[in-house]
C-alpha atoms as a PDB file:
ATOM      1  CA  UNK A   1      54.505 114.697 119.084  1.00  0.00           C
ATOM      2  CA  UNK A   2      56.345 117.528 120.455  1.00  0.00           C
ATOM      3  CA  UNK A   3      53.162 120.215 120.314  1.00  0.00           C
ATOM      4  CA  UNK A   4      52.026 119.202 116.976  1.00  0.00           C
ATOM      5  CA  UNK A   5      49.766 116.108 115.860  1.00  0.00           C
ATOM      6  CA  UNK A   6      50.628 113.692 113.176  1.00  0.00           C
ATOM      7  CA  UNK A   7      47.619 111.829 111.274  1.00  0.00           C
ATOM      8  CA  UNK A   8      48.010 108.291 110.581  1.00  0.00           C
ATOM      9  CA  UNK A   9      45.462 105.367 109.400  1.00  0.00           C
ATOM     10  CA  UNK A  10      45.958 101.752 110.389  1.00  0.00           C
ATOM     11  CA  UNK A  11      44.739  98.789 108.926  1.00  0.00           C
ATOM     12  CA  UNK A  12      45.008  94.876 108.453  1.00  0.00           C
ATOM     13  CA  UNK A  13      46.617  92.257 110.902  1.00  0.00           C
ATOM     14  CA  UNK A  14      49.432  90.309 110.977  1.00  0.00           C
ATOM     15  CA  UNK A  15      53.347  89.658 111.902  1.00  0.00           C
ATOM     16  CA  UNK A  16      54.499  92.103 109.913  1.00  0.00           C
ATOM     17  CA  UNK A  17      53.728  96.159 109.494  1.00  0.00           C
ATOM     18  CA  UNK A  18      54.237  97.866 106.129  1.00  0.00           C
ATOM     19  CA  UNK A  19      54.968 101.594 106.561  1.00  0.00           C
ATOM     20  CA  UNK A  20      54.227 103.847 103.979  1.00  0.00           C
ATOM     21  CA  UNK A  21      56.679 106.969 103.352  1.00  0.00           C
ATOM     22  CA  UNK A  22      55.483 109.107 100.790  1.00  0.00           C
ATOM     23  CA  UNK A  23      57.683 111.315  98.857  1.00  0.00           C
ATOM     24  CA  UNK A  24      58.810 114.966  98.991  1.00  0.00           C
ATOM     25  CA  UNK A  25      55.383 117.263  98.548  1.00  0.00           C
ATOM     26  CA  UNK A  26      53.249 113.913  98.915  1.00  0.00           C
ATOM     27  CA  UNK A  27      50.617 112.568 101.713  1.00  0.00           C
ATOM     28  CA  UNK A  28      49.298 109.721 102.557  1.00  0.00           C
ATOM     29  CA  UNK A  29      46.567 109.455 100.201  1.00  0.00           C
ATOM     30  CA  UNK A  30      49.340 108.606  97.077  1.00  0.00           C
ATOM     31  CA  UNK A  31      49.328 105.236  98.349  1.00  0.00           C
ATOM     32  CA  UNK A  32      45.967 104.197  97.225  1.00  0.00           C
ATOM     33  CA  UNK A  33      45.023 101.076  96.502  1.00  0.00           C
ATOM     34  CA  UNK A  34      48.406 100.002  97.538  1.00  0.00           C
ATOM     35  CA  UNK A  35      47.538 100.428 101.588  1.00  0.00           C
ATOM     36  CA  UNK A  36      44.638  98.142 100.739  1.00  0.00           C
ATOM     37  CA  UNK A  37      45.981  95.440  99.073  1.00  0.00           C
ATOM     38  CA  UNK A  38      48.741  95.326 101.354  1.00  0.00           C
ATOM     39  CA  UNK A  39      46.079  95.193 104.403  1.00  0.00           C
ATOM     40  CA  UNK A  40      45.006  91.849 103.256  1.00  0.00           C
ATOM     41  CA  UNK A  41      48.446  90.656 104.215  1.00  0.00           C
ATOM     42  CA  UNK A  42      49.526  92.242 106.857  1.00  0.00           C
ATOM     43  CA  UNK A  43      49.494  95.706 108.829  1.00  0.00           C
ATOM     44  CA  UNK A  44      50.126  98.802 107.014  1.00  0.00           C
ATOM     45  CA  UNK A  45      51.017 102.391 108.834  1.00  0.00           C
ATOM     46  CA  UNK A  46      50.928 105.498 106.693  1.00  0.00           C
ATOM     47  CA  UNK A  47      50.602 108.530 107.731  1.00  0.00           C
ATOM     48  CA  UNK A  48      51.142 112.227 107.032  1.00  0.00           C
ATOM     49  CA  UNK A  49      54.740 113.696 107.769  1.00  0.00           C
ATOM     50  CA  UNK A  50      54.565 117.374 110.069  1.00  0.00           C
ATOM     51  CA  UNK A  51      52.901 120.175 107.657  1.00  0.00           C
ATOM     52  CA  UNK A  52      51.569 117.637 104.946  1.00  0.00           C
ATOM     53  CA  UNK A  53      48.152 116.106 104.043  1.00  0.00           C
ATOM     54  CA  UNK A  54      46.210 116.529 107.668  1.00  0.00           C
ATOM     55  CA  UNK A  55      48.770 116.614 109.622  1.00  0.00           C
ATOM     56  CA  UNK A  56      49.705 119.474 111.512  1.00  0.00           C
ATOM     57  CA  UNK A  57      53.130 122.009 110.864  1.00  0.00           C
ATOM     58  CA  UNK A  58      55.801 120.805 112.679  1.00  0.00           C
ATOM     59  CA  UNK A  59      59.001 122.406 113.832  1.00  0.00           C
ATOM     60  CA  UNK A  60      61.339 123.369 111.580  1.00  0.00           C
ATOM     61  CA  UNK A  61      63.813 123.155 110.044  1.00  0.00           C
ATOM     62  CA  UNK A  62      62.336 119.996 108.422  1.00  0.00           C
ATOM     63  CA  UNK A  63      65.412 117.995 108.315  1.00  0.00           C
ATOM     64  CA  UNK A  64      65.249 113.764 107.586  1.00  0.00           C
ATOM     65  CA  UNK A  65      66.779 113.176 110.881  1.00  0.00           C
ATOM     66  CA  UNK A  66      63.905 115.065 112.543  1.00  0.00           C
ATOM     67  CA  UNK A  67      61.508 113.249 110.168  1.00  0.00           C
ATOM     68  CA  UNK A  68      63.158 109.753 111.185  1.00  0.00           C
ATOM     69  CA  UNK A  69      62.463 110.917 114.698  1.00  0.00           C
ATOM     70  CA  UNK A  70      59.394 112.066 114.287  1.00  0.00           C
ATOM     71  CA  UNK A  71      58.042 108.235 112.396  1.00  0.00           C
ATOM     72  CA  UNK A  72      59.435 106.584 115.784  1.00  0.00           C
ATOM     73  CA  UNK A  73      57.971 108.552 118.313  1.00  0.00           C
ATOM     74  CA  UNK A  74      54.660 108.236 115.621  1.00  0.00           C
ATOM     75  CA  UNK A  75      55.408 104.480 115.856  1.00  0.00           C
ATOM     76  CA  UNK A  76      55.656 103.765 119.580  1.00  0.00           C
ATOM     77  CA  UNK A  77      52.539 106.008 120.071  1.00  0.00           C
ATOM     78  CA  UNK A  78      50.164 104.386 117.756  1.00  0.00           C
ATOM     79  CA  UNK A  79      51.518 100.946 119.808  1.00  0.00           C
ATOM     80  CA  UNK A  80      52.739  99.563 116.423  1.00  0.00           C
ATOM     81  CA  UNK A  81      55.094  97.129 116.865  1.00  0.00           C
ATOM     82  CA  UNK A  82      58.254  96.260 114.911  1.00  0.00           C
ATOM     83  CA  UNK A  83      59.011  94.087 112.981  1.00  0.00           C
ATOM     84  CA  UNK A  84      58.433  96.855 110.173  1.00  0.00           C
ATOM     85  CA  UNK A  85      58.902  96.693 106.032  1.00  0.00           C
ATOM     86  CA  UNK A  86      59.674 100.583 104.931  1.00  0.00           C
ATOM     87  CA  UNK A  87      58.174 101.295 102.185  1.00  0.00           C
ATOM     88  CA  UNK A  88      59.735 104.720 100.390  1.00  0.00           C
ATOM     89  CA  UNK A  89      58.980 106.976  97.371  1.00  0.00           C
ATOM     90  CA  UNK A  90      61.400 109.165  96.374  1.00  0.00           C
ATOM     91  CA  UNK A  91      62.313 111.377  99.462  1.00  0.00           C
ATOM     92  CA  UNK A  92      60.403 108.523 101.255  1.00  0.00           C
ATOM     93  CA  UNK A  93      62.860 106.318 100.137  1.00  0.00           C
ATOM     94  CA  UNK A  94      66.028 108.389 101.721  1.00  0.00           C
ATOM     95  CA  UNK A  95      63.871 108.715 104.839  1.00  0.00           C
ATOM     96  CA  UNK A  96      63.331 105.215 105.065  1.00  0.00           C
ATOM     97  CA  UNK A  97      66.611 104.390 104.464  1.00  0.00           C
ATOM     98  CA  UNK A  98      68.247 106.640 107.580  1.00  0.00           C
ATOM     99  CA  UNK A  99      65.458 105.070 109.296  1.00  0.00           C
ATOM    100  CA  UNK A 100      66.800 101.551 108.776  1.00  0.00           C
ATOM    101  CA  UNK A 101      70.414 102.726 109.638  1.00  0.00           C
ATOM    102  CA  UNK A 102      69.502 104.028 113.292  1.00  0.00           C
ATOM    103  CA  UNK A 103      66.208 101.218 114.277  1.00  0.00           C
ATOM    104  CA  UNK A 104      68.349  98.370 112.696  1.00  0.00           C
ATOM    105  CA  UNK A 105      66.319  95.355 114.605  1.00  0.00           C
ATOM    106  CA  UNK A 106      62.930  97.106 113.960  1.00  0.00           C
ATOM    107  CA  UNK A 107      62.934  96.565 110.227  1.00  0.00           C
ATOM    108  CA  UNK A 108      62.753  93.218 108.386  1.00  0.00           C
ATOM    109  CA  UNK A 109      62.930  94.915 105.197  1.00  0.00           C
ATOM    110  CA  UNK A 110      63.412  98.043 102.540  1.00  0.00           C
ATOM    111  CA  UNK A 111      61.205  98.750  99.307  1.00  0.00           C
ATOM    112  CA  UNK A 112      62.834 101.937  97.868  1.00  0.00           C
ATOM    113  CA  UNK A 113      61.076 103.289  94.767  1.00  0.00           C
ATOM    114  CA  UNK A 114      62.955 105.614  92.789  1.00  0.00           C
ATOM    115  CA  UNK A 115      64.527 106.709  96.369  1.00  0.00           C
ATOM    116  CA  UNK A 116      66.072 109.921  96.645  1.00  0.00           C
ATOM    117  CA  UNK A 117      69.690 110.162  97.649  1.00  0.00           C
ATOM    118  CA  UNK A 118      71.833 112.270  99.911  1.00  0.00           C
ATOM    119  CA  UNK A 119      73.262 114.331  97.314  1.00  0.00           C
ATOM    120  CA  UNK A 120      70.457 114.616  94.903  1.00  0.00           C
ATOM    121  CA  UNK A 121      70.123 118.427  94.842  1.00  0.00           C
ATOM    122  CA  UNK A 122      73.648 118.715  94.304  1.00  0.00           C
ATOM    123  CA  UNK A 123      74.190 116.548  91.463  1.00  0.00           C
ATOM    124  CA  UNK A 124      70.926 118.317  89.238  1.00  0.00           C
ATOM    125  CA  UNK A 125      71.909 120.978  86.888  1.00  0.00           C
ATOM    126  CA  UNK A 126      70.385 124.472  87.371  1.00  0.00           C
ATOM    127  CA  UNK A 127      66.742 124.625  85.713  1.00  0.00           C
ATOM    128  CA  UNK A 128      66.745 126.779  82.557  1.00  0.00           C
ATOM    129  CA  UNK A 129      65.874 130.620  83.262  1.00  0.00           C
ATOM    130  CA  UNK A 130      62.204 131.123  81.884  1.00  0.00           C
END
């Protein structure tokens, strides 16, 4: 993927692949049992974003659109086909949502949990000084 590698697990069969996008901080291994039991019903992709879990630093700055990219090109590569269900955790969730917004007839379907949003960091007060 553009000089660096991106690591990535694939498992189960079906019609239908479940991506996993972990949130901000996160890698692949939050998912758990989740990936497992999902396996029993149909694909699941998850992977490590650039510069997280074992996955190698990507170029910066790390912005979602580059992210989004990055998941496609990740995508196409591994030969996973659409259609997809995102899956997103908190800056998962935003990811997965932009992702939706520009691949429109590769996803069936969105699970956001406790998604980020655009404006997040604007709208949190400033932590107390220590």
């Amino acid at each position: 993927m553009g000089g660096h590698q991106l690591h990535y697990r694939l498992l189960g069969e079906g019609p239908v692949t479940f991506v996993l996008e972990s949130g901000g901080g996160e890698y692949s291994g939050t998912w758990g049992e989740i990936e497992d039991d999902l396996g029993e019903i149909g694909r699941v992709f998850v992977y490590d974003r650039a510069g997280m879990g074992w996955s190698e630093e990507g170029p910066h700055p790390r912005t979602v659109d580059r992210i989004v990219d990055e998941l496609h090109t990740a995508l196409e590569r591994a030969d996973v086909p659409a259609p997809y269900v995102l899956m997103g955790h908190s800056l998962g969730g935003m990811i997965a949502t932009l992702y939706s917004m520009e691949h429109p007839g590769e996803v069936a379907g969105l699970l956001l949990i406790d998604p980020s949003h655009k404006d997040q960091m604007k709208r949190l007060p400033q932590p107390p000084a220590w």
